PDB file of C-alpha atoms in Angstrom:
ATOM      1  CA  UNK A   1     -57.384 -45.584  31.833  1.00  0.00           C
ATOM      2  CA  UNK A   2     -57.236 -48.975  31.113  1.00  0.00           C
ATOM      3  CA  UNK A   3     -58.571 -50.870  28.105  1.00  0.00           C
ATOM      4  CA  UNK A   4     -62.119 -51.759  27.650  1.00  0.00           C
ATOM      5  CA  UNK A   5     -62.645 -55.305  28.955  1.00  0.00           C
ATOM      6  CA  UNK A   6     -63.989 -58.162  26.719  1.00  0.00           C
ATOM      7  CA  UNK A   7     -67.793 -59.678  26.968  1.00  0.00           C
ATOM      8  CA  UNK A   8     -66.928 -62.114  28.685  1.00  0.00           C
ATOM      9  CA  UNK A   9     -64.964 -60.939  31.503  1.00  0.00           C
ATOM     10  CA  UNK A  10     -68.182 -58.196  32.027  1.00  0.00           C
ATOM     11  CA  UNK A  11     -70.274 -60.670  32.439  1.00  0.00           C
ATOM     12  CA  UNK A  12     -68.450 -62.763  35.048  1.00  0.00           C
ATOM     13  CA  UNK A  13     -67.859 -58.928  36.988  1.00  0.00           C
ATOM     14  CA  UNK A  14     -71.602 -58.667  36.929  1.00  0.00           C
ATOM     15  CA  UNK A  15     -72.687 -62.065  37.462  1.00  0.00           C
ATOM     16  CA  UNK A  16     -70.324 -62.046  41.082  1.00  0.00           C
ATOM     17  CA  UNK A  17     -72.452 -58.363  41.931  1.00  0.00           C
ATOM     18  CA  UNK A  18     -75.454 -60.090  41.423  1.00  0.00           C
ATOM     19  CA  UNK A  19     -75.200 -63.211  43.571  1.00  0.00           C
ATOM     20  CA  UNK A  20     -73.807 -60.506  45.728  1.00  0.00           C
ATOM     21  CA  UNK A  21     -76.699 -58.582  45.784  1.00  0.00           C
ATOM     22  CA  UNK A  22     -78.979 -59.582  43.961  1.00  0.00           C
ATOM     23  CA  UNK A  23     -81.716 -56.457  43.762  1.00  0.00           C
ATOM     24  CA  UNK A  24     -79.431 -53.497  44.474  1.00  0.00           C
ATOM     25  CA  UNK A  25     -81.587 -50.274  45.974  1.00  0.00           C
ATOM     26  CA  UNK A  26     -80.354 -46.673  45.686  1.00  0.00           C
ATOM     27  CA  UNK A  27     -79.399 -44.449  48.756  1.00  0.00           C
ATOM     28  CA  UNK A  28     -81.747 -41.929  48.625  1.00  0.00           C
ATOM     29  CA  UNK A  29     -84.962 -41.654  50.758  1.00  0.00           C
ATOM     30  CA  UNK A  30     -88.286 -40.974  49.255  1.00  0.00           C
ATOM     31  CA  UNK A  31     -91.852 -42.254  49.021  1.00  0.00           C
ATOM     32  CA  UNK A  32     -93.157 -41.099  45.936  1.00  0.00           C
ATOM     33  CA  UNK A  33     -91.369 -39.934  41.833  1.00  0.00           C
ATOM     34  CA  UNK A  34     -91.565 -36.251  43.611  1.00  0.00           C
ATOM     35  CA  UNK A  35     -89.703 -36.786  46.748  1.00  0.00           C
ATOM     36  CA  UNK A  36     -86.862 -39.201  44.377  1.00  0.00           C
ATOM     37  CA  UNK A  37     -86.418 -35.960  41.991  1.00  0.00           C
ATOM     38  CA  UNK A  38     -85.884 -33.752  44.429  1.00  0.00           C
ATOM     39  CA  UNK A  39     -84.003 -35.805  47.233  1.00  0.00           C
ATOM     40  CA  UNK A  40     -81.727 -36.457  43.636  1.00  0.00           C
ATOM     41  CA  UNK A  41     -80.827 -32.813  42.597  1.00  0.00           C
ATOM     42  CA  UNK A  42     -80.028 -32.240  46.821  1.00  0.00           C
ATOM     43  CA  UNK A  43     -77.793 -34.872  46.376  1.00  0.00           C
ATOM     44  CA  UNK A  44     -75.820 -32.954  43.941  1.00  0.00           C
ATOM     45  CA  UNK A  45     -71.781 -32.408  45.701  1.00  0.00           C
ATOM     46  CA  UNK A  46     -73.529 -34.141  48.810  1.00  0.00           C
ATOM     47  CA  UNK A  47     -73.669 -37.046  50.963  1.00  0.00           C
ATOM     48  CA  UNK A  48     -76.655 -39.370  50.047  1.00  0.00           C
ATOM     49  CA  UNK A  49     -76.475 -39.236  54.023  1.00  0.00           C
ATOM     50  CA  UNK A  50     -76.716 -35.461  54.388  1.00  0.00           C
ATOM     51  CA  UNK A  51     -79.260 -35.419  51.843  1.00  0.00           C
ATOM     52  CA  UNK A  52     -81.868 -38.459  53.627  1.00  0.00           C
ATOM     53  CA  UNK A  53     -81.000 -37.059  56.995  1.00  0.00           C
ATOM     54  CA  UNK A  54     -82.503 -32.719  55.891  1.00  0.00           C
ATOM     55  CA  UNK A  55     -85.509 -34.289  53.704  1.00  0.00           C
ATOM     56  CA  UNK A  56     -86.907 -37.182  56.189  1.00  0.00           C
ATOM     57  CA  UNK A  57     -88.289 -33.635  58.096  1.00  0.00           C
ATOM     58  CA  UNK A  58     -88.818 -32.221  54.185  1.00  0.00           C
ATOM     59  CA  UNK A  59     -90.767 -34.746  52.481  1.00  0.00           C
ATOM     60  CA  UNK A  60     -93.163 -35.077  56.096  1.00  0.00           C
ATOM     61  CA  UNK A  61     -94.248 -31.830  55.726  1.00  0.00           C
ATOM     62  CA  UNK A  62     -94.255 -31.396  51.931  1.00  0.00           C
ATOM     63  CA  UNK A  63     -94.233 -34.646  49.669  1.00  0.00           C
ATOM     64  CA  UNK A  64     -96.238 -32.995  46.668  1.00  0.00           C
ATOM     65  CA  UNK A  65     -95.511 -30.498  44.159  1.00  0.00           C
ATOM     66  CA  UNK A  66     -98.282 -28.385  46.090  1.00  0.00           C
ATOM     67  CA  UNK A  67     -97.249 -28.746  48.848  1.00  0.00           C
ATOM     68  CA  UNK A  68     -93.729 -27.812  48.701  1.00  0.00           C
ATOM     69  CA  UNK A  69     -94.946 -24.697  46.949  1.00  0.00           C
ATOM     70  CA  UNK A  70     -97.014 -24.123  49.842  1.00  0.00           C
ATOM     71  CA  UNK A  71     -94.294 -24.454  51.992  1.00  0.00           C
ATOM     72  CA  UNK A  72     -92.711 -21.664  50.548  1.00  0.00           C
ATOM     73  CA  UNK A  73     -88.789 -21.396  48.998  1.00  0.00           C
ATOM     74  CA  UNK A  74     -87.448 -20.121  53.182  1.00  0.00           C
ATOM     75  CA  UNK A  75     -89.292 -23.083  54.240  1.00  0.00           C
ATOM     76  CA  UNK A  76     -87.518 -25.715  51.793  1.00  0.00           C
ATOM     77  CA  UNK A  77     -84.312 -24.101  52.975  1.00  0.00           C
ATOM     78  CA  UNK A  78     -85.241 -24.424  56.909  1.00  0.00           C
ATOM     79  CA  UNK A  79     -85.547 -28.301  56.184  1.00  0.00           C
ATOM     80  CA  UNK A  80     -81.985 -28.174  53.976  1.00  0.00           C
ATOM     81  CA  UNK A  81     -79.511 -25.382  54.804  1.00  0.00           C
ATOM     82  CA  UNK A  82     -77.319 -28.173  56.094  1.00  0.00           C
ATOM     83  CA  UNK A  83     -76.798 -29.607  52.196  1.00  0.00           C
ATOM     84  CA  UNK A  84     -74.461 -27.697  50.191  1.00  0.00           C
ATOM     85  CA  UNK A  85     -75.341 -25.011  48.318  1.00  0.00           C
ATOM     86  CA  UNK A  86     -78.914 -25.542  49.970  1.00  0.00           C
ATOM     87  CA  UNK A  87     -80.171 -21.601  48.764  1.00  0.00           C
ATOM     88  CA  UNK A  88     -79.915 -22.890  44.969  1.00  0.00           C
ATOM     89  CA  UNK A  89     -81.216 -25.941  45.226  1.00  0.00           C
ATOM     90  CA  UNK A  90     -84.088 -24.983  47.463  1.00  0.00           C
ATOM     91  CA  UNK A  91     -85.379 -22.381  44.416  1.00  0.00           C
ATOM     92  CA  UNK A  92     -85.127 -24.696  41.951  1.00  0.00           C
ATOM     93  CA  UNK A  93     -86.325 -27.207  44.387  1.00  0.00           C
ATOM     94  CA  UNK A  94     -90.134 -24.055  44.051  1.00  0.00           C
ATOM     95  CA  UNK A  95     -88.948 -23.473  40.937  1.00  0.00           C
ATOM     96  CA  UNK A  96     -89.005 -27.142  39.436  1.00  0.00           C
ATOM     97  CA  UNK A  97     -92.421 -27.420  41.702  1.00  0.00           C
ATOM     98  CA  UNK A  98     -94.108 -24.764  39.640  1.00  0.00           C
ATOM     99  CA  UNK A  99     -93.260 -26.476  36.550  1.00  0.00           C
ATOM    100  CA  UNK A 100     -94.775 -29.289  37.444  1.00  0.00           C
ATOM    101  CA  UNK A 101     -98.155 -28.606  38.004  1.00  0.00           C
ATOM    102  CA  UNK A 102     -97.772 -25.888  35.343  1.00  0.00           C
ATOM    103  CA  UNK A 103     -96.684 -28.058  33.148  1.00  0.00           C
ATOM    104  CA  UNK A 104     -97.114 -31.524  33.813  1.00  0.00           C
ATOM    105  CA  UNK A 105    -100.244 -32.233  35.663  1.00  0.00           C
ATOM    106  CA  UNK A 106     -98.448 -32.456  38.746  1.00  0.00           C
ATOM    107  CA  UNK A 107     -96.769 -35.388  37.233  1.00  0.00           C
ATOM    108  CA  UNK A 108     -93.146 -36.998  37.461  1.00  0.00           C
ATOM    109  CA  UNK A 109     -92.490 -37.089  33.433  1.00  0.00           C
ATOM    110  CA  UNK A 110     -91.246 -40.799  32.491  1.00  0.00           C
ATOM    111  CA  UNK A 111     -88.935 -39.385  29.364  1.00  0.00           C
ATOM    112  CA  UNK A 112     -85.326 -37.954  29.412  1.00  0.00           C
ATOM    113  CA  UNK A 113     -85.863 -34.068  27.807  1.00  0.00           C
ATOM    114  CA  UNK A 114     -88.619 -33.589  30.174  1.00  0.00           C
ATOM    115  CA  UNK A 115     -87.108 -34.156  33.686  1.00  0.00           C
ATOM    116  CA  UNK A 116     -84.276 -32.442  31.852  1.00  0.00           C
ATOM    117  CA  UNK A 117     -86.662 -29.502  31.129  1.00  0.00           C
ATOM    118  CA  UNK A 118     -87.395 -28.810  34.312  1.00  0.00           C
ATOM    119  CA  UNK A 119     -85.084 -26.558  37.102  1.00  0.00           C
ATOM    120  CA  UNK A 120     -82.397 -27.758  39.041  1.00  0.00           C
ATOM    121  CA  UNK A 121     -82.409 -32.056  36.125  1.00  0.00           C
ATOM    122  CA  UNK A 122     -79.050 -32.503  34.776  1.00  0.00           C
ATOM    123  CA  UNK A 123     -79.043 -35.542  32.200  1.00  0.00           C
ATOM    124  CA  UNK A 124     -77.745 -37.752  35.380  1.00  0.00           C
ATOM    125  CA  UNK A 125     -80.371 -36.283  37.982  1.00  0.00           C
ATOM    126  CA  UNK A 126     -83.036 -37.929  35.316  1.00  0.00           C
ATOM    127  CA  UNK A 127     -81.050 -41.685  34.767  1.00  0.00           C
ATOM    128  CA  UNK A 128     -81.585 -41.505  38.188  1.00  0.00           C
ATOM    129  CA  UNK A 129     -85.454 -40.940  38.811  1.00  0.00           C
ATOM    130  CA  UNK A 130     -85.650 -42.952  35.467  1.00  0.00           C
ATOM    131  CA  UNK A 131     -83.756 -46.210  36.487  1.00  0.00           C
ATOM    132  CA  UNK A 132     -85.392 -46.340  40.480  1.00  0.00           C
ATOM    133  CA  UNK A 133     -88.840 -44.792  39.670  1.00  0.00           C
ATOM    134  CA  UNK A 134     -89.865 -45.714  36.297  1.00  0.00           C
ATOM    135  CA  UNK A 135     -87.329 -49.207  35.298  1.00  0.00           C
ATOM    136  CA  UNK A 136     -85.640 -47.826  33.076  1.00  0.00           C
ATOM    137  CA  UNK A 137     -82.408 -49.112  31.617  1.00  0.00           C
ATOM    138  CA  UNK A 138     -80.887 -45.434  32.354  1.00  0.00           C
ATOM    139  CA  UNK A 139     -77.143 -44.896  33.287  1.00  0.00           C
ATOM    140  CA  UNK A 140     -76.363 -42.267  36.033  1.00  0.00           C
ATOM    141  CA  UNK A 141     -72.607 -41.509  35.790  1.00  0.00           C
ATOM    142  CA  UNK A 142     -71.476 -39.983  39.594  1.00  0.00           C
ATOM    143  CA  UNK A 143     -67.536 -40.250  40.611  1.00  0.00           C
ATOM    144  CA  UNK A 144     -67.794 -43.592  41.854  1.00  0.00           C
ATOM    145  CA  UNK A 145     -68.872 -44.312  38.902  1.00  0.00           C
ATOM    146  CA  UNK A 146     -66.614 -42.774  36.406  1.00  0.00           C
ATOM    147  CA  UNK A 147     -63.926 -44.041  38.844  1.00  0.00           C
ATOM    148  CA  UNK A 148     -64.609 -47.640  38.236  1.00  0.00           C
ATOM    149  CA  UNK A 149     -65.517 -47.626  34.849  1.00  0.00           C
ATOM    150  CA  UNK A 150     -62.428 -46.560  34.078  1.00  0.00           C
ATOM    151  CA  UNK A 151     -59.989 -48.038  36.536  1.00  0.00           C
ATOM    152  CA  UNK A 152     -61.357 -52.266  35.920  1.00  0.00           C
ATOM    153  CA  UNK A 153     -62.180 -51.338  32.592  1.00  0.00           C
ATOM    154  CA  UNK A 154     -65.136 -51.949  32.991  1.00  0.00           C
ATOM    155  CA  UNK A 155     -66.686 -48.470  31.232  1.00  0.00           C
ATOM    156  CA  UNK A 156     -63.801 -46.285  30.082  1.00  0.00           C
ATOM    157  CA  UNK A 157     -64.059 -43.065  29.201  1.00  0.00           C
ATOM    158  CA  UNK A 158     -62.646 -39.246  28.541  1.00  0.00           C
ATOM    159  CA  UNK A 159     -66.290 -37.856  30.813  1.00  0.00           C
ATOM    160  CA  UNK A 160     -68.675 -38.905  31.429  1.00  0.00           C
ATOM    161  CA  UNK A 161     -70.723 -39.142  28.423  1.00  0.00           C
ATOM    162  CA  UNK A 162     -68.007 -41.359  26.886  1.00  0.00           C
ATOM    163  CA  UNK A 163     -69.021 -44.070  30.666  1.00  0.00           C
ATOM    164  CA  UNK A 164     -72.131 -43.399  30.055  1.00  0.00           C
ATOM    165  CA  UNK A 165     -72.224 -44.941  26.372  1.00  0.00           C
ATOM    166  CA  UNK A 166     -69.927 -47.194  27.368  1.00  0.00           C
ATOM    167  CA  UNK A 167     -71.637 -49.421  30.146  1.00  0.00           C
ATOM    168  CA  UNK A 168     -74.700 -48.509  27.733  1.00  0.00           C
ATOM    169  CA  UNK A 169     -72.323 -50.830  24.592  1.00  0.00           C
ATOM    170  CA  UNK A 170     -70.362 -53.130  26.856  1.00  0.00           C
ATOM    171  CA  UNK A 171     -72.700 -54.419  29.990  1.00  0.00           C
ATOM    172  CA  UNK A 172     -74.850 -57.474  28.795  1.00  0.00           C
ATOM    173  CA  UNK A 173     -78.954 -56.698  28.247  1.00  0.00           C
ATOM    174  CA  UNK A 174     -79.312 -58.492  31.191  1.00  0.00           C
ATOM    175  CA  UNK A 175     -77.681 -56.472  34.110  1.00  0.00           C
ATOM    176  CA  UNK A 176     -78.641 -53.594  32.984  1.00  0.00           C
ATOM    177  CA  UNK A 177     -81.253 -52.188  35.251  1.00  0.00           C
ATOM    178  CA  UNK A 178     -78.940 -52.435  38.368  1.00  0.00           C
ATOM    179  CA  UNK A 179     -75.539 -51.614  36.716  1.00  0.00           C
ATOM    180  CA  UNK A 180     -75.520 -48.405  37.420  1.00  0.00           C
ATOM    181  CA  UNK A 181     -76.963 -49.614  41.473  1.00  0.00           C
ATOM    182  CA  UNK A 182     -73.978 -52.179  41.831  1.00  0.00           C
ATOM    183  CA  UNK A 183     -71.151 -50.167  40.394  1.00  0.00           C
ATOM    184  CA  UNK A 184     -71.706 -46.715  42.442  1.00  0.00           C
ATOM    185  CA  UNK A 185     -71.556 -49.539  45.695  1.00  0.00           C
ATOM    186  CA  UNK A 186     -68.502 -50.247  44.536  1.00  0.00           C
ATOM    187  CA  UNK A 187     -66.969 -47.967  44.060  1.00  0.00           C
ATOM    188  CA  UNK A 188     -68.294 -46.082  47.182  1.00  0.00           C
ATOM    189  CA  UNK A 189     -67.595 -49.004  49.369  1.00  0.00           C
ATOM    190  CA  UNK A 190     -65.302 -51.033  47.958  1.00  0.00           C
ATOM    191  CA  UNK A 191     -63.082 -49.424  45.096  1.00  0.00           C
ATOM    192  CA  UNK A 192     -62.810 -45.471  46.872  1.00  0.00           C
ATOM    193  CA  UNK A 193     -60.950 -43.097  45.795  1.00  0.00           C
ATOM    194  CA  UNK A 194     -58.118 -43.363  48.355  1.00  0.00           C
ATOM    195  CA  UNK A 195     -56.379 -46.875  48.930  1.00  0.00           C
ATOM    196  CA  UNK A 196     -59.118 -49.104  47.490  1.00  0.00           C
ATOM    197  CA  UNK A 197     -59.934 -52.181  49.290  1.00  0.00           C
ATOM    198  CA  UNK A 198     -58.792 -54.140  46.810  1.00  0.00           C
ATOM    199  CA  UNK A 199     -58.062 -57.183  49.188  1.00  0.00           C
ATOM    200  CA  UNK A 200     -61.778 -58.079  50.046  1.00  0.00           C
ATOM    201  CA  UNK A 201     -62.581 -57.385  46.204  1.00  0.00           C
ATOM    202  CA  UNK A 202     -64.655 -59.381  44.477  1.00  0.00           C
ATOM    203  CA  UNK A 203     -63.500 -58.797  41.460  1.00  0.00           C
ATOM    204  CA  UNK A 204     -59.751 -58.477  42.169  1.00  0.00           C
ATOM    205  CA  UNK A 205     -58.751 -60.976  39.308  1.00  0.00           C
ATOM    206  CA  UNK A 206     -60.982 -59.616  36.593  1.00  0.00           C
ATOM    207  CA  UNK A 207     -60.130 -55.809  36.932  1.00  0.00           C
ATOM    208  CA  UNK A 208     -56.790 -53.752  35.423  1.00  0.00           C
ATOM    209  CA  UNK A 209     -55.866 -51.605  37.692  1.00  0.00           C
ATOM    210  CA  UNK A 210     -52.142 -51.343  37.987  1.00  0.00           C
ATOM    211  CA  UNK A 211     -51.873 -50.320  42.006  1.00  0.00           C
ATOM    212  CA  UNK A 212     -53.642 -52.292  43.890  1.00  0.00           C
ATOM    213  CA  UNK A 213     -53.245 -51.980  47.241  1.00  0.00           C
ATOM    214  CA  UNK A 214     -52.163 -55.386  49.350  1.00  0.00           C
TER     215      UNK A 214
END
């Protein structure tokens, strides 16, 4: 684990990210808050590309809680069976749809606690929805962010909660809204798990990773 980088270095890192990609976007396809919740819940232990392939057909016929309930669990399974853990995920999609109808008037709530009360929605999923749909500076720490945060010194931590706190504590406020998208994309395409592409990295000179590739 690298040591926490000082504020001026982190400011420079995110300035570079911002110049390179002023408006980074999440890669999960969605049309409204409900489809975003479902897409993120389905994405656990699955790739965004794989989820998008499955949800294009699903969301074409069920883009509201009511339509999802009408489709039923078996109907959902037919669309998402290419995704890992699809049976359990389909069950949760139906349960969260029912809870949205029964307790939230079919409206996706904008608080973390309420989102986490939905079946299949954990803290990471809630943070993604809060950030992408509601514009909150919430940080969803996935494996890419965890790896990048610890390798580089941007946000080191022993677990995802510690990395989330480090992002909130050390990344300047003007970069908080897009921070997790910049970090996810950099971890997904440049600072990859095996053989990171250090020669193509725009923050190579600021990163503390000791085993940089040539």
